[in-house]
Short mmCIF file of C-alpha atoms and ligand atoms in Angstrom, two decimals:
data_model
loop_
_atom_site.label_atom_id
_atom_site.label_comp_id
_atom_site.label_asym_id
_atom_site.label_seq_id
_atom_site.Cartn_x
_atom_site.Cartn_y
_atom_site.Cartn_z
CA MET A 1 -24.61 -7.11 -14.97
CA SER A 2 -27.11 -5.46 -12.57
CA LYS A 3 -27.52 -1.68 -12.33
CA THR A 4 -24.77 -0.12 -10.25
CA THR A 5 -25.54 2.42 -7.54
CA PHE A 6 -23.37 3.98 -4.83
CA PRO A 7 -24.02 6.05 -1.69
CA GLU A 8 -24.33 9.81 -2.32
CA ASN A 9 -21.08 10.59 -0.50
CA PHE A 10 -19.04 7.70 -1.93
CA MET A 11 -15.40 8.77 -2.19
CA TRP A 12 -13.97 8.04 -5.66
CA GLY A 13 -10.29 8.70 -6.22
CA GLY A 14 -6.81 7.37 -6.80
CA ALA A 15 -3.76 6.27 -4.84
CA THR A 16 0.03 6.56 -4.89
CA ALA A 17 2.89 6.20 -2.41
CA ALA A 18 5.72 8.66 -1.82
CA ASN A 19 8.49 6.15 -2.51
CA GLN A 20 6.98 5.15 -5.85
CA CYS A 21 6.26 8.59 -7.29
CA GLU A 22 8.03 11.53 -5.64
CA GLY A 23 11.65 11.02 -6.72
CA ALA A 24 13.75 13.98 -5.44
CA TRP A 25 15.30 11.39 -3.14
CA ASN A 26 18.10 13.55 -1.80
CA ILE A 27 17.04 17.18 -2.05
CA ASP A 28 15.49 19.75 0.30
CA GLY A 29 16.65 17.93 3.39
CA LYS A 30 15.17 14.53 2.62
CA GLY A 31 17.06 11.67 4.31
CA MET A 32 17.63 8.29 2.65
CA THR A 33 15.12 5.48 2.96
CA ILE A 34 15.53 1.77 2.23
CA GLU A 35 13.53 2.27 -0.97
CA ASP A 36 16.31 4.54 -2.29
CA CYS A 37 18.65 1.57 -1.84
CA LEU A 38 16.72 -1.00 -3.92
CA PRO A 39 18.40 -1.45 -7.31
CA TYR A 40 16.58 -2.17 -10.57
CA ARG A 41 16.75 -5.88 -11.40
CA GLU A 42 16.07 -7.66 -14.67
CA VAL A 43 14.50 -10.39 -12.56
CA GLY A 44 11.74 -12.75 -13.64
CA VAL A 45 8.47 -11.27 -12.45
CA ALA A 46 7.11 -14.68 -11.48
CA ASP A 47 8.80 -15.16 -8.14
CA PHE A 48 8.45 -12.24 -5.73
CA THR A 49 10.95 -13.78 -3.31
CA LYS A 50 13.72 -12.92 -5.81
CA GLN A 51 12.47 -9.33 -5.92
CA PHE A 52 12.50 -8.82 -2.17
CA ALA A 53 15.67 -10.73 -1.23
CA TYR A 54 18.22 -8.21 0.10
CA SER A 55 21.57 -8.20 1.91
CA THR A 56 23.78 -5.87 3.94
CA GLU A 57 26.28 -6.05 1.08
CA GLU A 58 23.64 -4.62 -1.30
CA LEU A 59 22.84 -1.92 1.26
CA GLU A 60 26.48 -0.91 1.57
CA LYS A 61 26.76 -0.75 -2.25
CA ALA A 62 23.66 1.43 -2.42
CA LEU A 63 24.91 3.83 0.24
CA ILE A 64 27.83 4.80 -1.98
CA ALA A 65 26.16 4.36 -5.42
CA GLY A 66 26.53 7.21 -7.88
CA PRO A 67 23.88 8.71 -10.21
CA GLU A 68 24.86 6.31 -13.00
CA GLU A 69 23.44 3.38 -11.00
CA ASN A 70 19.79 2.46 -11.55
CA TYR A 71 17.84 2.97 -8.30
CA PRO A 72 14.34 3.66 -9.71
CA LYS A 73 12.76 4.94 -6.48
CA ARG A 74 15.31 7.77 -6.39
CA ARG A 75 13.63 9.33 -9.41
CA GLY A 76 10.08 7.97 -9.28
CA ILE A 77 8.06 10.03 -11.75
CA ASP A 78 9.42 13.27 -10.25
CA HIS A 79 6.04 13.96 -8.66
CA TYR A 80 7.94 16.19 -6.24
CA HIS A 81 8.24 18.76 -9.04
CA HIS A 82 5.10 17.77 -11.03
CA TYR A 83 2.60 17.55 -8.17
CA LYS A 84 0.57 20.59 -9.28
CA GLU A 85 0.13 19.21 -12.82
CA ASP A 86 -0.66 15.72 -11.48
CA ILE A 87 -3.25 16.98 -9.00
CA ARG A 88 -4.89 19.09 -11.71
CA LEU A 89 -5.23 15.92 -13.82
CA PHE A 90 -6.72 14.06 -10.83
CA ALA A 91 -9.20 16.92 -10.44
CA GLU A 92 -10.08 16.71 -14.15
CA MET A 93 -11.10 13.09 -13.58
CA GLY A 94 -13.27 14.32 -10.71
CA PHE A 95 -11.44 12.78 -7.74
CA LYS A 96 -13.15 13.29 -4.37
CA ILE A 97 -10.20 11.80 -2.47
CA TYR A 98 -6.51 11.15 -3.13
CA ARG A 99 -4.58 8.54 -1.18
CA MET A 100 -0.92 9.44 -0.76
CA SER A 101 1.81 8.76 1.75
CA ILE A 102 4.17 11.02 3.66
CA CYS A 103 7.83 10.05 3.56
CA TRP A 104 9.15 9.92 7.13
CA SER A 105 12.62 10.89 5.89
CA ARG A 106 11.27 14.09 4.34
CA ILE A 107 9.84 15.12 7.70
CA TYR A 108 12.92 14.06 9.71
CA THR A 109 16.13 13.94 7.69
CA ASN A 110 17.40 11.58 10.36
CA PRO A 111 14.69 10.04 12.58
CA GLU A 112 16.71 11.04 15.65
CA ASP A 113 16.86 14.75 14.71
CA PRO A 114 15.26 16.86 17.47
CA THR A 115 13.45 19.13 14.98
CA PRO A 116 11.73 18.41 11.67
CA ASN A 117 12.94 19.35 8.19
CA GLU A 118 10.90 22.46 7.38
CA LYS A 119 11.39 22.06 3.60
CA GLY A 120 9.84 18.61 3.78
CA ILE A 121 6.91 19.96 5.76
CA GLU A 122 6.52 22.78 3.24
CA PHE A 123 6.30 20.29 0.35
CA TYR A 124 3.43 18.35 1.89
CA GLU A 125 1.63 21.52 3.00
CA ASN A 126 1.79 22.69 -0.63
CA VAL A 127 0.40 19.34 -1.79
CA PHE A 128 -2.49 19.58 0.69
CA LYS A 129 -3.20 23.18 -0.32
CA GLU A 130 -3.21 22.14 -4.00
CA LEU A 131 -5.66 19.32 -3.24
CA LYS A 132 -7.84 21.73 -1.28
CA LYS A 133 -8.04 24.01 -4.35
CA TYR A 134 -9.95 21.21 -6.12
CA ASP A 135 -11.91 19.98 -3.06
CA ILE A 136 -9.98 16.72 -3.08
CA GLU A 137 -9.66 15.12 0.37
CA PRO A 138 -6.21 13.70 1.19
CA LEU A 139 -6.14 10.17 2.62
CA VAL A 140 -2.65 9.95 4.12
CA THR A 141 -0.59 6.84 4.87
CA LEU A 142 2.03 7.54 7.52
CA SER A 143 4.28 4.63 6.54
CA HIS A 144 4.27 3.13 3.05
CA TYR A 145 7.32 0.86 2.79
CA ASP A 146 9.98 3.52 3.23
CA PRO A 147 11.61 3.28 6.69
CA PRO A 148 14.49 5.76 7.19
CA ILE A 149 17.88 4.24 6.49
CA GLU A 150 19.20 5.11 9.97
CA LEU A 151 16.53 2.89 11.46
CA ILE A 152 18.30 0.06 9.63
CA THR A 153 21.95 1.10 9.90
CA LYS A 154 21.92 2.31 13.52
CA TYR A 155 19.13 0.04 14.84
CA ARG A 156 17.77 -3.15 13.35
CA GLY A 157 14.68 -1.68 11.78
CA TRP A 158 11.41 -2.21 13.57
CA TYR A 159 12.95 -5.06 15.55
CA SER A 160 14.40 -2.39 17.83
CA ARG A 161 11.93 -0.92 20.30
CA GLU A 162 13.50 2.51 19.78
CA ALA A 163 11.57 2.59 16.49
CA ILE A 164 8.34 3.15 18.43
CA ASP A 165 9.40 6.44 20.02
CA LEU A 166 11.01 7.66 16.80
CA PHE A 167 7.80 6.90 14.88
CA ASP A 168 5.75 8.49 17.65
CA LYS A 169 7.67 11.76 17.22
CA TYR A 170 7.20 11.60 13.42
CA ALA A 171 3.47 10.89 13.68
CA LYS A 172 3.00 13.69 16.23
CA THR A 173 4.69 16.14 13.87
CA CYS A 174 2.43 15.02 11.01
CA PHE A 175 -0.72 15.46 13.10
CA GLU A 176 0.43 18.83 14.45
CA ARG A 177 1.51 20.27 11.10
CA PHE A 178 -0.99 18.62 8.72
CA GLY A 179 -4.00 17.84 10.92
CA LYS A 180 -5.79 20.97 9.69
CA TYR A 181 -5.67 19.62 6.10
CA VAL A 182 -6.11 15.87 6.65
CA LYS A 183 -9.27 14.12 7.90
CA TYR A 184 -8.40 10.57 6.83
CA TRP A 185 -5.26 8.76 7.99
CA LEU A 186 -3.78 5.26 7.71
CA THR A 187 -0.90 4.07 9.89
CA PHE A 188 1.07 1.26 8.14
CA ASN A 189 0.57 0.13 4.55
CA GLU A 190 -0.28 -3.58 4.20
CA VAL A 191 0.39 -4.22 7.87
CA ASP A 192 0.48 -8.00 7.23
CA ALA A 193 3.29 -7.78 4.65
CA MET A 194 6.30 -7.94 6.96
CA LEU A 195 6.46 -11.74 6.87
CA ARG A 196 6.51 -11.61 3.06
CA HIS A 197 8.90 -8.72 2.52
CA PRO A 198 10.50 -7.64 5.81
CA VAL A 199 13.08 -5.31 4.23
CA THR A 200 10.66 -2.67 2.95
CA SER A 201 7.91 -3.13 5.54
CA GLY A 202 10.12 -3.43 8.61
CA GLY A 203 13.66 -2.47 7.65
CA LEU A 204 14.77 -6.02 8.57
CA ILE A 205 17.73 -7.45 6.63
CA GLU A 206 18.03 -11.16 7.41
CA ASP A 207 21.85 -11.36 7.54
CA ARG A 208 21.81 -8.91 10.48
CA PHE A 209 19.90 -11.41 12.64
CA THR A 210 22.37 -14.21 13.28
CA ASP A 211 21.45 -14.20 16.98
CA MET A 212 17.90 -15.50 16.58
CA PRO A 213 15.53 -17.16 14.11
CA PHE A 214 14.73 -14.41 11.57
CA GLU A 215 11.01 -15.17 11.84
CA GLN A 216 11.17 -14.36 15.56
CA ALA A 217 12.69 -10.97 14.74
CA ILE A 218 9.79 -10.33 12.36
CA TYR A 219 7.17 -11.15 15.02
CA GLN A 220 8.97 -8.82 17.44
CA ALA A 221 9.12 -6.08 14.82
CA MET A 222 5.42 -6.57 14.13
CA HIS A 223 4.70 -6.13 17.83
CA HIS A 224 6.53 -2.82 17.81
CA GLN A 225 4.60 -1.68 14.74
CA MET A 226 1.33 -2.62 16.44
CA ILE A 227 2.27 -0.51 19.48
CA ALA A 228 3.37 2.39 17.26
CA SER A 229 0.14 2.17 15.28
CA ALA A 230 -2.04 2.11 18.39
CA LYS A 231 -0.19 5.09 19.89
CA ALA A 232 -0.60 7.04 16.66
CA VAL A 233 -4.33 6.26 16.54
CA LYS A 234 -4.85 7.43 20.14
CA MET A 235 -2.76 10.56 19.61
CA CYS A 236 -4.61 11.44 16.40
CA LYS A 237 -8.04 11.06 18.01
CA GLU A 238 -6.99 13.15 21.03
CA MET A 239 -5.72 15.94 18.80
CA TYR A 240 -8.45 15.72 16.15
CA PRO A 241 -11.58 13.92 17.47
CA GLU A 242 -13.26 14.31 14.04
CA ALA A 243 -10.41 12.62 12.17
CA GLN A 244 -10.86 9.06 10.88
CA ILE A 245 -7.82 6.80 11.21
CA GLY A 246 -7.74 3.32 9.78
CA CYS A 247 -5.54 0.30 9.32
CA MET A 248 -4.49 -1.04 5.91
CA MET A 249 -4.06 -4.67 4.87
CA THR A 250 -3.25 -6.74 1.82
CA LYS A 251 -6.57 -8.38 1.06
CA LEU A 252 -5.35 -11.55 -0.53
CA CYS A 253 -8.08 -14.03 -1.43
CA PHE A 254 -7.37 -17.73 -1.81
CA TYR A 255 -9.73 -20.43 -3.08
CA PRO A 256 -9.15 -24.08 -2.10
CA PHE A 257 -7.80 -25.70 -5.27
CA THR A 258 -10.01 -28.76 -4.68
CA CYS A 259 -12.80 -29.71 -2.25
CA LYS A 260 -10.29 -31.88 -0.40
CA PRO A 261 -10.58 -30.99 3.31
CA GLU A 262 -6.79 -30.53 3.41
CA ASP A 263 -7.00 -27.81 0.77
CA ASN A 264 -9.79 -26.09 2.66
CA LEU A 265 -7.82 -26.19 5.90
CA ALA A 266 -4.72 -24.84 4.14
CA THR A 267 -6.83 -22.00 2.73
CA GLN A 268 -8.30 -21.15 6.12
CA GLN A 269 -4.85 -21.11 7.72
CA ARG A 270 -3.45 -18.95 4.92
CA MET A 271 -6.20 -16.38 5.35
CA ARG A 272 -5.61 -16.21 9.10
CA SER A 273 -2.01 -15.17 8.39
CA ILE A 274 -3.44 -12.16 6.55
CA TYR A 275 -6.01 -11.24 9.20
CA ARG A 276 -4.00 -11.61 12.39
CA TYR A 277 -2.45 -8.12 12.61
CA VAL A 278 -5.62 -6.43 11.42
CA ASP A 279 -7.39 -8.32 14.22
CA ILE A 280 -5.04 -6.57 16.68
CA GLN A 281 -5.68 -3.13 15.20
CA VAL A 282 -9.45 -3.61 15.16
CA PHE A 283 -10.01 -5.56 18.41
CA GLY A 284 -7.12 -4.09 20.43
CA GLU A 285 -5.58 -7.41 21.49
CA TYR A 286 -3.69 -10.39 20.15
CA PRO A 287 -6.04 -13.10 18.83
CA LYS A 288 -5.64 -16.43 20.62
CA TYR A 289 -4.52 -18.20 17.44
CA LEU A 290 -1.62 -15.78 17.00
CA LEU A 291 -0.53 -16.19 20.62
CA LYS A 292 -0.74 -19.97 20.17
CA GLU A 293 1.32 -19.74 16.98
CA ILE A 294 4.04 -17.72 18.75
CA GLU A 295 4.01 -20.19 21.66
CA ASN A 296 4.23 -23.21 19.36
CA LYS A 297 7.20 -21.66 17.56
CA ASN A 298 8.91 -21.17 20.94
CA PHE A 299 9.34 -17.50 20.15
CA VAL A 300 9.64 -15.05 23.03
CA LEU A 301 7.70 -11.84 22.36
CA HIS A 302 9.18 -9.01 24.43
CA GLN A 303 6.38 -6.76 25.67
CA GLU A 304 6.30 -3.87 28.15
CA PRO A 305 3.71 -3.75 30.96
CA GLU A 306 1.89 -0.85 29.25
CA ASP A 307 1.58 -2.59 25.87
CA GLU A 308 -1.75 -4.32 26.53
CA LYS A 309 -3.39 -1.01 27.50
CA ILE A 310 -1.86 0.78 24.51
CA LEU A 311 -3.31 -1.78 22.07
CA LYS A 312 -6.73 -1.60 23.75
CA GLU A 313 -6.82 2.20 23.52
CA GLY A 314 -5.57 2.43 19.94
CA THR A 315 -8.15 0.61 17.84
CA VAL A 316 -8.97 1.92 14.37
CA ASP A 317 -12.09 3.59 12.94
CA PHE A 318 -12.15 1.75 9.61
CA VAL A 319 -10.42 -1.06 7.71
CA SER A 320 -8.77 -0.28 4.38
CA PHE A 321 -7.12 -2.71 2.03
CA SER A 322 -5.46 -3.43 -1.29
CA TYR A 323 -7.06 -5.94 -3.67
CA TYR A 324 -5.73 -6.96 -7.10
CA MET A 325 -6.19 -10.64 -7.80
CA THR A 326 -6.97 -14.04 -6.33
CA SER A 327 -5.17 -17.37 -6.37
CA CYS A 328 -5.73 -20.93 -5.19
CA MET A 329 -4.38 -22.81 -2.21
CA ALA A 330 -3.52 -26.52 -2.02
CA ALA A 331 -2.09 -28.50 0.89
CA ASP A 332 0.27 -30.14 -1.61
CA THR A 333 1.22 -28.06 -4.66
CA THR A 334 3.46 -30.73 -6.21
CA GLY A 335 2.96 -30.74 -9.97
CA LEU A 336 0.47 -27.86 -9.91
CA ASP A 337 0.82 -24.75 -12.06
CA MET A 338 1.70 -21.80 -9.86
CA ALA A 339 0.81 -18.17 -10.50
CA PRO A 340 2.39 -15.00 -9.08
CA GLY A 341 0.30 -12.41 -7.25
CA ASN A 342 0.75 -9.38 -5.04
CA THR A 343 3.83 -10.44 -3.03
CA VAL A 344 2.58 -14.03 -3.05
CA ASN A 345 2.67 -17.13 -5.23
CA GLY A 346 -0.44 -19.30 -5.43
CA VAL A 347 -1.80 -22.20 -7.43
CA LYS A 348 -2.98 -20.99 -10.83
CA ASN A 349 -6.78 -20.76 -11.17
CA PRO A 350 -7.76 -22.32 -14.54
CA TYR A 351 -10.97 -20.26 -14.62
CA LEU A 352 -9.31 -16.84 -14.49
CA ALA A 353 -7.37 -14.73 -16.99
CA SER A 354 -3.89 -13.45 -16.08
CA SER A 355 -2.20 -10.10 -16.56
CA GLU A 356 1.19 -9.90 -18.31
CA TRP A 357 2.68 -10.16 -14.82
CA GLY A 358 0.68 -13.30 -14.15
CA TRP A 359 -1.75 -11.77 -11.64
CA GLN A 360 -5.19 -13.37 -11.99
CA THR A 361 -8.01 -10.87 -12.39
CA ASP A 362 -11.10 -11.72 -10.35
CA PRO A 363 -13.82 -9.06 -9.75
CA ILE A 364 -16.05 -11.58 -7.94
CA GLY A 365 -13.10 -12.11 -5.59
CA LEU A 366 -13.41 -8.45 -4.63
CA ARG A 367 -17.05 -8.97 -3.66
CA ILE A 368 -16.08 -12.08 -1.68
CA SER A 369 -13.32 -10.09 0.04
CA LEU A 370 -15.64 -7.21 0.94
CA VAL A 371 -18.14 -9.63 2.52
CA ASP A 372 -15.37 -11.50 4.37
CA LEU A 373 -13.93 -8.31 5.84
CA TYR A 374 -17.25 -6.70 6.73
CA ASP A 375 -18.49 -9.86 8.41
CA ARG A 376 -15.23 -10.23 10.35
CA TYR A 377 -14.71 -6.63 11.49
CA ARG A 378 -18.14 -4.91 11.34
CA LYS A 379 -16.25 -1.67 10.55
CA PRO A 380 -16.62 0.63 7.54
CA LEU A 381 -14.32 -0.51 4.71
CA PHE A 382 -12.22 1.45 2.23
CA ILE A 383 -10.62 0.03 -0.92
CA VAL A 384 -7.38 2.03 -1.08
CA GLU A 385 -5.68 -0.04 -3.77
CA ASN A 386 -7.17 -1.82 -6.75
CA GLY A 387 -5.79 -1.70 -10.28
CA LEU A 388 -4.28 -3.42 -13.28
CA GLY A 389 -0.59 -3.17 -14.13
CA GLU A 390 0.05 -3.77 -17.83
CA LYS A 391 2.56 -2.89 -20.55
CA ASP A 392 0.74 0.10 -22.06
CA VAL A 393 1.79 1.18 -25.56
CA VAL A 394 1.63 4.67 -27.05
CA SER A 395 -0.11 4.11 -30.42
CA GLU A 396 0.63 5.79 -33.73
CA ASP A 397 -2.03 8.38 -32.89
CA GLY A 398 -0.14 9.28 -29.71
CA LYS A 399 -2.87 7.79 -27.54
CA ILE A 400 -2.95 4.82 -25.18
CA HIS A 401 -5.93 2.59 -25.95
CA ASP A 402 -6.18 0.69 -22.67
CA ASP A 403 -9.60 -0.94 -23.02
CA TYR A 404 -8.32 -3.78 -20.81
CA ARG A 405 -7.98 -1.30 -17.94
CA LYS A 406 -11.48 0.09 -18.56
CA GLU A 407 -12.87 -3.48 -18.47
CA TYR A 408 -10.98 -4.26 -15.23
CA LEU A 409 -12.35 -1.08 -13.63
CA ARG A 410 -15.89 -1.69 -14.91
CA ASP A 411 -16.01 -5.21 -13.50
CA HIS A 412 -14.65 -4.18 -10.10
CA VAL A 413 -17.11 -1.28 -9.87
CA GLN A 414 -19.87 -3.82 -10.53
CA ALA A 415 -18.51 -6.03 -7.73
CA MET A 416 -18.41 -3.12 -5.28
CA SER A 417 -21.97 -2.13 -6.12
CA ASP A 418 -23.18 -5.72 -5.62
CA ALA A 419 -21.41 -5.94 -2.25
CA ILE A 420 -23.03 -2.67 -1.12
CA ASN A 421 -26.53 -3.22 -2.50
CA GLU A 422 -26.92 -6.98 -2.13
CA ASP A 423 -24.58 -7.92 0.73
CA GLY A 424 -25.04 -4.84 2.91
CA VAL A 425 -21.36 -3.95 3.03
CA GLU A 426 -20.50 -0.43 4.26
CA LEU A 427 -17.89 0.86 1.80
CA LEU A 428 -16.57 4.42 2.25
CA GLY A 429 -14.66 4.81 -0.98
CA TYR A 430 -12.37 3.53 -3.69
CA THR A 431 -8.94 4.77 -4.70
CA TRP A 432 -7.57 3.13 -7.84
CA TRP A 433 -3.95 2.10 -7.34
CA GLY A 434 -1.46 3.91 -9.41
CA CYS A 435 -3.90 6.57 -10.66
CA ILE A 436 -0.83 7.80 -12.54
CA ASP A 437 1.99 5.55 -13.81
CA ILE A 438 4.52 5.07 -10.98
CA ILE A 439 7.37 2.73 -10.11
CA SER A 440 6.17 -0.80 -9.34
CA GLU A 441 6.84 -1.79 -5.72
CA SER A 442 7.74 -5.43 -6.37
CA THR A 443 9.54 -5.19 -9.72
CA ARG A 444 10.73 -1.54 -9.58
CA GLN A 445 9.65 -1.20 -13.21
CA MET A 446 7.99 1.76 -14.85
CA SER A 447 6.87 -0.65 -17.59
CA LYS A 448 4.30 -2.19 -15.24
CA ARG A 449 1.84 0.65 -15.71
CA TYR A 450 -1.35 1.11 -13.63
CA GLY A 451 -2.21 4.73 -14.35
CA PHE A 452 -5.01 6.53 -16.10
CA ILE A 453 -2.19 8.95 -16.91
CA TYR A 454 0.82 7.70 -18.87
CA VAL A 455 4.23 9.02 -17.81
CA ASP A 456 6.84 9.05 -20.56
CA VAL A 457 9.77 7.42 -18.76
CA ASP A 458 11.16 3.88 -19.03
CA ASP A 459 12.67 1.39 -16.59
CA TYR A 460 16.02 3.16 -16.85
CA GLY A 461 14.82 6.69 -16.27
CA ASN A 462 14.94 7.68 -19.94
CA GLY A 463 12.11 9.89 -21.22
CA THR A 464 10.51 13.32 -21.14
CA TYR A 465 8.43 12.63 -17.99
CA ASN A 466 5.52 14.15 -19.95
CA ARG A 467 2.07 13.11 -18.77
CA ILE A 468 -0.44 11.72 -21.36
CA LYS A 469 -4.12 10.98 -20.62
CA LYS A 470 -4.94 7.36 -21.51
CA ASP A 471 -8.36 6.32 -22.84
CA SER A 472 -9.13 5.03 -19.34
CA PHE A 473 -8.69 8.61 -17.99
CA TYR A 474 -11.94 9.61 -19.69
CA TYR A 475 -13.63 6.39 -18.68
CA TYR A 476 -12.90 6.87 -14.97
CA LYS A 477 -14.11 10.48 -15.34
CA GLN A 478 -17.40 9.08 -16.72
CA VAL A 479 -17.69 6.61 -13.81
CA ILE A 480 -17.04 9.28 -11.16
CA GLU A 481 -19.34 11.87 -12.78
CA SER A 482 -22.20 9.36 -12.66
CA ASN A 483 -21.27 8.23 -9.12
CA GLY A 484 -20.63 4.75 -10.50
CA GLU A 485 -23.89 4.45 -12.44
CA LYS A 486 -22.54 4.91 -15.99
CA ILE A 487 -20.07 2.08 -16.38
CA GLU A 488 -20.78 0.97 -19.92
CA ILE A 489 -17.67 1.18 -22.09
CA ARG A 490 -18.45 3.28 -25.13
C1 LIG B 501 0.81 -3.13 -3.04
C2 LIG B 501 1.55 -1.90 -2.52
C3 LIG B 501 1.61 -0.77 -3.47
C4 LIG B 501 1.72 -1.19 -4.93
C5 LIG B 501 0.83 -2.37 -5.27
C6 LIG B 501 1.02 -2.89 -6.68
O1 LIG B 501 1.26 -4.23 -2.35
O2 LIG B 501 0.92 -1.43 -1.33
O3 LIG B 501 2.69 0.04 -3.07
O4 LIG B 501 3.00 -1.39 -5.27
O5 LIG B 501 1.04 -3.42 -4.38
O6 LIG B 501 2.11 -3.79 -6.71
P1 LIG B 501 3.31 -3.60 -7.72
O7 LIG B 501 3.65 -2.15 -7.68
O8 LIG B 501 4.37 -4.48 -7.21
O9 LIG B 501 2.79 -4.01 -9.08
#
């Protein structure tokens, strides 16, 4: 382990998302989102496809469900009412930056409303003012998996071009009302995810697309999100030239399972499916390989004459990403052990340990990912999600001894330092995912805990909602205080 050093102004912090923490799903003028309609499932954690499968029938059931039904995102960790306490705890750890998202349906009860919901605006203004009290910069995601329900019930999610103008109005309101508090923005969370879970990232429910191949609808929806993102970037820069607005991707990292050329080709192809939409947001145009893919699938991509110019004028300032684990790729996986990951399944890597949810921890993979992305995009990078979800236990002494989380953090801090100091990567900051326990996106469990702060609530909403500092709370405080230099675990 070499000495770790970080730039003077390196931004250490933590990350959450509105749909996974706020709760208060139907008060103060907040409209419904698709996340409020995702029921808790005792489903095996191994196969994410089971977690993200969804039907119109389930939507209709959710729209009339009563409080006795278990829709975990409706309650989150009640951050809506605990935000002052939570931010104070973030400040105690020494956060310089806090990544959060704004819920579109809190700003516009119905996306077609002509005027915004002032109570929703007031909530986020209060959050920004609270962060300001502690000199914590907000890093705000405009869309983090929670499209408004009307976008799905009245339109067909992001497949419908109307979504662009509706999002445009929402983004404009956010810049107008919050631009004085927010310097760092992201447009869409994990912009590559729509092909893996179209319901939450695009509001696309497969049984509503009987008139075309569903995959074609997803490519069309992605096009609309690219246009919306580019328009938001341009608008933001025109209103606030000093603001920094980035894209956000799922940085998956696959290793060829063998040195067979077929496995290497499969790995290269898999990685391109992750990069292609980030390529658009960074370079301002469709990469040839994506156009070729669409052509070879005989999909028709409906574009407007102005779209090319919009993409060109809406390129991002930095590239942010989530990173948790790595997996392997084989051209033929017959008979191979598979391992789950962040909305993916891959071939199990025999050289890596796995979390209780099967995700394979790989700090060197983070360094590889940082080099890959910096070489590809030549833009400043920002790690906006990295963390370890485990079944934390409150011990007899009332504490949570999560040494495993401290070790995960230590090893990933080492990897970041090596990428900066040996590989020349420009890394702006690091926000640990789930800096406080929140509802898991893929499994909708509270029991998959990421936080440095334990929240006393279970998968069914039972508990006091009290916050308890875990051992890792003090460890991250030590790391931040030393600007990443003191990472030994005492
Ligand atoms: C990312 C999402 C986050 C978060 C994270 C951890 O894909 O952007 O919202 O959920 O994954 O995954 P999970 O919560 O499923 O454990």
